[in-house]
Each structure stands twice: as C-alpha cells, then as structure tokens.
Amino acid sequence: MNEQILSLPYRLNSCVSWCQLSDRDRLQIRFPDGDHITLEKGGLNVARLLDLLASGSAPAEVTAADEEVVSLLMQRGMFVSGRQGPSDWFEDIVEYVVSLSNRARGPAGVMMAMRSTLFLIEGEGWLAAIVRDACNLAGLRHVAPDDDEKCDVVVVASDRVEIERFSELNAKYCSKGVRIVFFWREVTQIVSGPFVLPGESACFECYRTRVRGNSLFTDEFDAFASQPLGDNERLGSALIEGVVRGFIARQLIAVATNSFELMEPNALYSYDVLTLALDRQALLRTPRCKACGSHAAKPVPAVRAIA
C-alpha cells in the first residue's frame, strides 16, 4: 500500500521540518504541533527521501525503511494531495488541522471537499468584495447569483448587519436546506456566523430573536433592523484588507470541509482588526424558530382524552 502512496500525487506538507543531528546518522522530524520524532539510524537516507517527498516526487526504488517513514507520516496527516511545486504556507497549516479531523478520508478527501464545494455570495460592498477575493485566493469556487440552485453554501456579506435582509435570506435558504454563513462589520470587528446547518443548528433568526429579546428598547431595535445600509457605511479600508481576507479565507475553508473545530455551528466569531483579538460567542437555537425550527408553522391542535 505504501508503494501506491509513493506513486500518487502527494506532497509532504511544508509545515514539516527535519534536521540531521551532530553524528549525521540520526535525524529528527519536527511536526507543527511541537512534537518530534528522532530516528536513530539512516538519517542521511531519510533526509533524501523527505527532500523528494517535499517536492512531490517519489524515490526510484522504495525500501522497507522508506515505507516505514511514509506510513508514519501518513498516520500524522502530513501529506498534501493534488499540488506540486511551491506551496502556500497558510493553506498547508490549515490542511494539517483539517486532515487531523478527517483521517478516515485521507489527504485526497480534504482537498476534494474544498474544491468541490460551490459557494454563492450574496451581497455588495467592501466586505462582499473581500469575500469574493478570499474565495479566489483559497481556490474555492463560487457560482453566479442566478445559479442559486447549484450552490452548496450561501455566503451573506455586508458592511453592516442588515437584520431584515439577513432574515429574509436566512428563511429562503433554510427552507431549501442549504448551508449558510454570515459576515458583517461591526465597528472594528468582522463578525462571522452563525454557520447554519438548516434544521440542526441555530440560524440568523435565532440570533435576531435572542438579541431583540435582550433589548430594553425593542422599538429602537426594530427601527435599526429595517434601516437600509447607508453610503457612509460602505466605506472600506485598504490598510486592513489583507487581514480581513485572511480571516474570511480561513472561515470559508473550514466551512467547505465541515471542520467544526475551526468554525463551529451555534456560535459567532468576532475578529477585532484593531486589537487582533478573536472572540467566540455561543448561540443557542430558539425553540420553535420560524425559520429553522421543525415546527416552523402553527402547531396542529391535538385531541387528548381526559382520564
């Protein structure tokens, strides 16, 4: 099996490093989680093998020692599939984390999930444009707005939380059973979430209901909820576009691969571009939510016998 692995288009993840120890016969392999393994002999040969694997090549002859090293690296999720030549450091780090949660599928399954997921981006303005750029840079595919029947995930983005519009889109795609994720800007924060799994996790209507329920001035909340986005709120910043794009790309890759340890449903993530702090806030489903609840319609009365 390891001979087959060596013949496939797998490349050693660039976040793996190694060094030969002073006696040159021993070699230490270092992993991104801080762990390391020291091989007591054959260090020079293993170093040559790792150099080949890092470039996406395979040795001309596969020895038993080669198979053992490859098997060890496969168990640690240290291979990237389908890419040759120079790699992207951030993608490799994310793929390492993703592969740990998808061990049964292997590296090919992780890349397949990323590249096969079709996104539909709903929104205009500075943040929506960054979402599109993040998709392109991460190699994630997105369809035209009129192809909403073909998409796997809908991304709703705005330069400010547009509560009425977000609720309408939330209800529309929840009824179709399509996954949804929301992005908006709030003062210095980029808010991501909720990541909606229709019928399984909290949706935007759950968020709206809970925020309104905690408001002391519901009339003011309702007025803000229906207010359209103003031109002055669409102002962007070239200084932080790269930071925001990286955060959004990270979230979208997690969504594409269903990596819930990176992007949980039932939660909102707020990334502050001023303090560089990331905050996670839990979001519970609202009982009988009119958008995502199992009893979204009015309950049917039941006749009960009285003992």
Tab-separated table of C-alpha atoms in Angstrom:
chain	number	residue	atom	x	y	z
A	1	MET	CA	0.000	0.000	0.000
A	2	ASN	CA	2.837	2.427	0.819
A	3	GLU	CA	4.330	1.848	-2.632
A	4	GLN	CA	0.994	3.040	-4.040
A	5	ILE	CA	1.117	6.072	-1.751
A	6	LEU	CA	4.545	6.999	-3.048
A	7	SER	CA	3.298	6.786	-6.646
A	8	LEU	CA	0.303	9.089	-6.068
A	9	PRO	CA	0.458	12.907	-6.437
A	10	TYR	CA	1.007	13.511	-2.725
A	11	ARG	CA	3.439	16.080	-1.389
A	12	LEU	CA	4.872	16.339	2.084
A	13	ASN	CA	3.243	19.207	3.971
A	14	SER	CA	5.562	22.219	4.103
A	15	CYS	CA	4.923	22.665	7.841
A	16	VAL	CA	7.031	19.537	8.497
A	17	SER	CA	10.718	20.185	9.115
A	18	TRP	CA	13.700	17.964	9.834
A	19	CYS	CA	17.339	18.243	10.783
A	20	GLN	CA	20.266	15.868	10.977
A	21	LEU	CA	21.867	15.614	14.403
A	22	SER	CA	25.577	16.022	15.044
A	23	ASP	CA	26.522	12.410	14.317
A	24	ARG	CA	24.788	12.665	10.881
A	25	ASP	CA	23.300	9.187	11.290
A	26	ARG	CA	20.391	10.354	13.422
A	27	LEU	CA	17.606	12.598	12.122
A	28	GLN	CA	14.836	14.484	13.892
A	29	ILE	CA	11.447	15.103	12.211
A	30	ARG	CA	9.519	18.063	13.670
A	31	PHE	CA	5.731	18.461	13.444
A	32	PRO	CA	3.726	21.710	13.639
A	33	ASP	CA	2.099	20.746	16.952
A	34	GLY	CA	5.525	20.862	18.625
A	35	ASP	CA	6.017	17.100	18.670
A	36	HIS	CA	9.086	15.465	17.157
A	37	ILE	CA	10.450	12.016	16.342
A	38	THR	CA	14.127	11.092	16.330
A	39	LEU	CA	15.287	8.296	14.019
A	40	GLU	CA	18.347	6.595	15.454
A	41	LYS	CA	19.874	5.431	12.171
A	42	GLY	CA	19.729	6.006	8.428
A	43	GLY	CA	19.348	9.750	8.829
A	44	LEU	CA	21.070	10.636	5.570
A	45	ASN	CA	18.829	8.333	3.510
A	46	VAL	CA	15.689	9.555	5.275
A	47	ALA	CA	16.695	13.162	4.603
A	48	ARG	CA	16.949	12.395	0.880
A	49	LEU	CA	13.510	10.733	0.986
A	50	LEU	CA	11.977	13.742	2.752
A	51	ASP	CA	13.521	16.117	0.206
A	52	LEU	CA	11.878	14.110	-2.597
A	53	LEU	CA	8.504	13.934	-0.852
A	54	ALA	CA	8.572	17.684	-0.136
A	55	SER	CA	8.968	18.368	-3.855
A	56	GLY	CA	6.124	15.990	-4.785
A	57	SER	CA	8.497	13.402	-6.229
A	58	ALA	CA	8.880	9.725	-5.375
A	59	PRO	CA	12.095	7.690	-4.998
A	60	ALA	CA	13.111	5.428	-7.880
A	61	GLU	CA	13.259	2.469	-5.501
A	62	VAL	CA	11.158	2.002	-2.380
A	63	THR	CA	12.833	0.281	0.537
A	64	ALA	CA	11.252	-1.149	3.665
A	65	ALA	CA	12.672	1.804	5.619
A	66	ASP	CA	11.046	4.228	3.142
A	67	GLU	CA	7.692	2.529	3.609
A	68	GLU	CA	8.017	2.798	7.378
A	69	VAL	CA	8.748	6.532	7.235
A	70	VAL	CA	5.895	7.179	4.781
A	71	SER	CA	3.477	5.181	6.927
A	72	LEU	CA	4.495	7.241	9.966
A	73	LEU	CA	3.934	10.500	8.106
A	74	MET	CA	0.562	9.329	6.753
A	75	GLN	CA	-0.599	8.496	10.268
A	76	ARG	CA	0.255	12.027	11.343
A	77	GLY	CA	-1.678	13.536	8.404
A	78	MET	CA	1.435	15.114	6.933
A	79	PHE	CA	0.697	14.738	3.222
A	80	VAL	CA	-0.945	17.247	0.888
A	81	SER	CA	-2.634	15.932	-2.234
A	82	GLY	CA	-3.004	17.330	-5.710
A	83	ARG	CA	-0.460	20.155	-5.530
A	84	GLN	CA	3.034	20.230	-6.990
A	85	GLY	CA	5.752	22.835	-6.790
A	86	PRO	CA	5.727	25.818	-4.404
A	87	SER	CA	3.075	25.613	-1.713
A	88	ASP	CA	1.107	28.108	0.338
A	89	TRP	CA	2.206	28.062	3.977
A	90	PHE	CA	-1.176	29.095	5.380
A	91	GLU	CA	-3.061	26.537	3.277
A	92	ASP	CA	-0.660	23.827	4.419
A	93	ILE	CA	-1.164	24.708	8.090
A	94	VAL	CA	-4.942	24.721	7.697
A	95	GLU	CA	-4.867	21.472	5.758
A	96	TYR	CA	-2.801	19.880	8.527
A	97	VAL	CA	-5.503	20.773	11.064
A	98	VAL	CA	-8.271	19.670	8.704
A	99	SER	CA	-6.589	16.362	7.921
A	100	LEU	CA	-6.430	15.527	11.629
A	101	SER	CA	-10.221	15.679	11.797
A	102	ASN	CA	-10.658	13.781	8.523
A	103	ARG	CA	-8.204	10.921	8.993
A	104	ALA	CA	-10.582	8.339	7.521
A	105	ARG	CA	-10.795	10.258	4.236
A	106	GLY	CA	-7.079	10.929	3.907
A	107	PRO	CA	-5.476	13.987	2.279
A	108	ALA	CA	-7.260	13.430	-1.041
A	109	GLY	CA	-10.625	13.677	0.668
A	110	VAL	CA	-9.782	17.007	2.301
A	111	MET	CA	-8.791	18.648	-0.967
A	112	MET	CA	-11.748	17.124	-2.791
A	113	ALA	CA	-14.158	18.593	-0.245
A	114	MET	CA	-12.564	22.037	-0.539
A	115	ARG	CA	-12.521	22.148	-4.313
A	116	SER	CA	-15.938	20.570	-4.906
A	117	THR	CA	-17.932	22.897	-2.609
A	118	LEU	CA	-19.809	25.571	-4.582
A	119	PHE	CA	-20.382	28.915	-2.849
A	120	LEU	CA	-22.982	31.551	-3.690
A	121	ILE	CA	-22.072	35.034	-2.414
A	122	GLU	CA	-24.994	37.317	-1.578
A	123	GLY	CA	-24.059	40.933	-1.013
A	124	GLU	CA	-22.417	44.065	-2.375
A	125	GLY	CA	-19.866	46.472	-0.956
A	126	TRP	CA	-16.385	46.389	0.569
A	127	LEU	CA	-16.747	43.222	2.668
A	128	ALA	CA	-18.592	41.259	-0.036
A	129	ALA	CA	-15.772	42.070	-2.483
A	130	ILE	CA	-13.222	40.775	0.048
A	131	VAL	CA	-15.250	37.558	0.433
A	132	ARG	CA	-15.045	37.030	-3.340
A	133	ASP	CA	-11.301	37.703	-3.294
A	134	ALA	CA	-10.851	35.277	-0.392
A	135	CYS	CA	-12.687	32.569	-2.338
A	136	ASN	CA	-10.479	33.106	-5.373
A	137	LEU	CA	-7.232	33.136	-3.394
A	138	ALA	CA	-8.180	29.964	-1.500
A	139	GLY	CA	-9.129	28.194	-4.721
A	140	LEU	CA	-12.783	27.899	-3.665
A	141	ARG	CA	-15.391	28.020	-6.410
A	142	HIS	CA	-18.374	30.353	-6.355
A	143	VAL	CA	-21.319	30.482	-8.747
A	144	ALA	CA	-23.197	33.407	-10.268
A	145	PRO	CA	-26.073	34.896	-8.230
A	146	ASP	CA	-28.679	33.495	-10.653
A	147	ASP	CA	-27.343	29.933	-10.128
A	148	ASP	CA	-28.551	29.599	-6.539
A	149	GLU	CA	-29.996	26.154	-7.274
A	150	LYS	CA	-26.480	24.798	-7.888
A	151	CYS	CA	-24.748	26.042	-4.724
A	152	ASP	CA	-23.763	24.052	-1.626
A	153	VAL	CA	-23.163	27.006	0.711
A	154	VAL	CA	-24.544	30.556	0.665
A	155	VAL	CA	-22.304	33.344	1.999
A	156	VAL	CA	-24.158	36.506	3.032
A	157	ALA	CA	-21.876	39.533	3.490
A	158	SER	CA	-22.480	43.190	4.249
A	159	ASP	CA	-20.603	46.215	5.590
A	160	ARG	CA	-23.102	46.320	8.461
A	161	VAL	CA	-25.556	43.808	9.854
A	162	GLU	CA	-28.706	44.231	7.732
A	163	ILE	CA	-31.131	42.442	10.013
A	164	GLU	CA	-34.241	42.419	7.793
A	165	ARG	CA	-32.325	41.403	4.674
A	166	PHE	CA	-30.289	38.771	6.520
A	167	SER	CA	-33.504	37.330	7.971
A	168	GLU	CA	-35.109	37.107	4.532
A	169	LEU	CA	-32.114	35.310	3.028
A	170	ASN	CA	-31.861	33.097	6.107
A	171	ALA	CA	-35.501	31.990	5.752
A	172	LYS	CA	-35.133	31.480	1.990
A	173	TYR	CA	-32.147	29.146	2.180
A	174	CYS	CA	-33.189	27.394	5.402
A	175	SER	CA	-36.382	26.336	3.576
A	176	LYS	CA	-34.204	24.900	0.790
A	177	GLY	CA	-31.927	23.073	3.228
A	178	VAL	CA	-28.825	24.957	2.030
A	179	ARG	CA	-25.987	25.766	4.445
A	180	ILE	CA	-25.482	29.487	5.139
A	181	VAL	CA	-22.768	31.579	6.770
A	182	PHE	CA	-22.950	35.308	7.532
A	183	PHE	CA	-20.241	38.003	7.603
A	184	TRP	CA	-20.635	41.629	8.605
A	185	ARG	CA	-18.636	44.533	10.008
A	186	GLU	CA	-19.360	45.946	13.442
A	187	VAL	CA	-17.230	48.990	14.369
A	188	THR	CA	-13.689	47.469	14.443
A	189	GLN	CA	-14.855	43.850	14.319
A	190	ILE	CA	-15.521	41.447	11.468
A	191	VAL	CA	-18.298	39.128	12.644
A	192	SER	CA	-18.574	35.622	11.221
A	193	GLY	CA	-21.564	33.415	11.886
A	194	PRO	CA	-23.757	31.787	12.526
A	195	PHE	CA	-22.732	28.871	10.298
A	196	VAL	CA	-26.214	27.492	9.686
A	197	LEU	CA	-26.915	23.797	9.163
A	198	PRO	CA	-30.671	24.011	8.448
A	199	GLY	CA	-32.697	22.079	10.989
A	200	GLU	CA	-29.598	21.177	13.014
A	201	SER	CA	-28.053	24.394	14.311
A	202	ALA	CA	-29.008	27.942	15.271
A	203	CYS	CA	-29.801	30.238	12.344
A	204	PHE	CA	-29.749	34.016	11.925
A	205	GLU	CA	-33.391	34.241	13.006
A	206	CYS	CA	-32.383	32.588	16.283
A	207	TYR	CA	-29.711	35.280	16.672
A	208	ARG	CA	-32.186	38.054	15.860
A	209	THR	CA	-34.780	36.700	18.304
A	210	ARG	CA	-32.276	36.444	21.162
A	211	VAL	CA	-30.726	39.888	20.564
A	212	ARG	CA	-34.169	41.504	20.371
A	213	GLY	CA	-35.304	39.630	23.471
A	214	ASN	CA	-32.355	41.055	25.424
A	215	SER	CA	-33.015	44.608	24.224
A	216	LEU	CA	-34.612	47.067	26.633
A	217	PHE	CA	-35.840	49.214	23.731
A	218	THR	CA	-37.413	46.908	21.184
A	219	ASP	CA	-38.876	49.777	19.158
A	220	GLU	CA	-35.382	51.167	18.595
A	221	PHE	CA	-34.104	47.694	17.699
A	222	ASP	CA	-36.912	47.253	15.161
A	223	ALA	CA	-36.180	50.643	13.618
A	224	PHE	CA	-32.492	49.762	13.246
A	225	ALA	CA	-33.376	46.313	11.860
A	226	SER	CA	-35.368	47.811	8.989
A	227	GLN	CA	-32.903	50.625	8.188
A	228	PRO	CA	-31.167	50.204	4.800
A	229	LEU	CA	-27.400	50.359	4.541
A	230	GLY	CA	-26.182	53.936	4.042
A	231	ASP	CA	-23.446	55.047	1.649
A	232	ASN	CA	-21.261	56.219	4.543
A	233	GLU	CA	-21.363	52.674	5.971
A	234	ARG	CA	-19.870	51.181	2.803
A	235	LEU	CA	-16.502	52.863	3.350
A	236	GLY	CA	-13.677	50.317	3.326
A	237	SER	CA	-10.019	50.319	4.310
A	238	ALA	CA	-7.107	49.278	2.122
A	239	LEU	CA	-4.902	49.082	5.238
A	240	ILE	CA	-6.632	46.037	6.718
A	241	GLU	CA	-7.955	44.269	3.618
A	242	GLY	CA	-5.243	41.617	3.836
A	243	VAL	CA	-6.005	40.847	7.483
A	244	VAL	CA	-9.737	40.598	6.826
A	245	ARG	CA	-9.227	38.495	3.700
A	246	GLY	CA	-7.074	36.016	5.621
A	247	PHE	CA	-9.670	35.666	8.387
A	248	ILE	CA	-12.515	35.147	5.909
A	249	ALA	CA	-10.495	32.644	3.837
A	250	ARG	CA	-9.796	30.665	6.991
A	251	GLN	CA	-13.514	30.588	7.854
A	252	LEU	CA	-14.589	29.598	4.335
A	253	ILE	CA	-12.056	26.753	4.148
A	254	ALA	CA	-13.412	25.466	7.461
A	255	VAL	CA	-16.975	25.674	6.107
A	256	ALA	CA	-16.046	23.906	2.849
A	257	THR	CA	-14.522	20.982	4.737
A	258	ASN	CA	-17.063	20.896	7.600
A	259	SER	CA	-14.206	21.411	10.062
A	260	PHE	CA	-16.329	22.268	13.066
A	261	GLU	CA	-13.295	22.645	15.340
A	262	LEU	CA	-12.289	25.687	13.275
A	263	MET	CA	-15.778	27.076	12.554
A	264	GLU	CA	-18.471	25.811	14.887
A	265	PRO	CA	-22.188	25.989	14.208
A	266	ASN	CA	-24.146	27.515	17.104
A	267	ALA	CA	-21.522	30.247	17.508
A	268	LEU	CA	-20.475	33.708	16.340
A	269	TYR	CA	-16.843	34.711	15.860
A	270	SER	CA	-15.768	38.347	16.162
A	271	TYR	CA	-12.306	39.293	14.911
A	272	ASP	CA	-11.166	42.734	16.070
A	273	VAL	CA	-8.826	44.206	13.439
A	274	LEU	CA	-7.632	46.868	15.902
A	275	THR	CA	-6.666	44.684	18.882
A	276	LEU	CA	-6.188	41.472	16.816
A	277	ALA	CA	-8.386	39.599	19.297
A	278	LEU	CA	-10.709	36.760	18.324
A	279	ASP	CA	-13.838	36.223	20.411
A	280	ARG	CA	-16.257	33.302	20.250
A	281	GLN	CA	-19.843	33.652	21.481
A	282	ALA	CA	-22.157	30.659	21.809
A	283	LEU	CA	-25.562	30.885	20.116
A	284	LEU	CA	-28.340	28.503	21.088
A	285	ARG	CA	-31.246	27.567	18.859
A	286	THR	CA	-34.526	29.321	19.597
A	287	PRO	CA	-37.362	26.898	20.394
A	288	ARG	CA	-39.934	26.857	17.594
A	289	CYS	CA	-37.858	29.217	15.423
A	290	LYS	CA	-39.981	30.273	12.456
A	291	ALA	CA	-37.038	29.800	10.058
A	292	CYS	CA	-35.116	26.717	11.199
A	293	GLY	CA	-37.454	25.023	13.685
A	294	SER	CA	-39.005	21.644	12.952
A	295	HIS	CA	-42.400	23.205	13.680
A	296	ALA	CA	-41.965	26.471	11.823
A	297	ALA	CA	-45.687	26.543	11.014
A	298	LYS	CA	-48.505	26.872	13.533
A	299	PRO	CA	-48.873	23.645	15.555
A	300	VAL	CA	-51.805	21.386	14.714
A	301	PRO	CA	-54.221	21.033	17.661
A	302	ALA	CA	-54.492	17.513	19.057
A	303	VAL	CA	-57.485	15.948	20.812
A	304	ARG	CA	-56.453	14.363	24.082
A	305	ALA	CA	-58.570	12.052	26.172
A	306	ILE	CA	-59.088	13.159	29.742
A	307	ALA	CA	-58.739	10.244	32.152
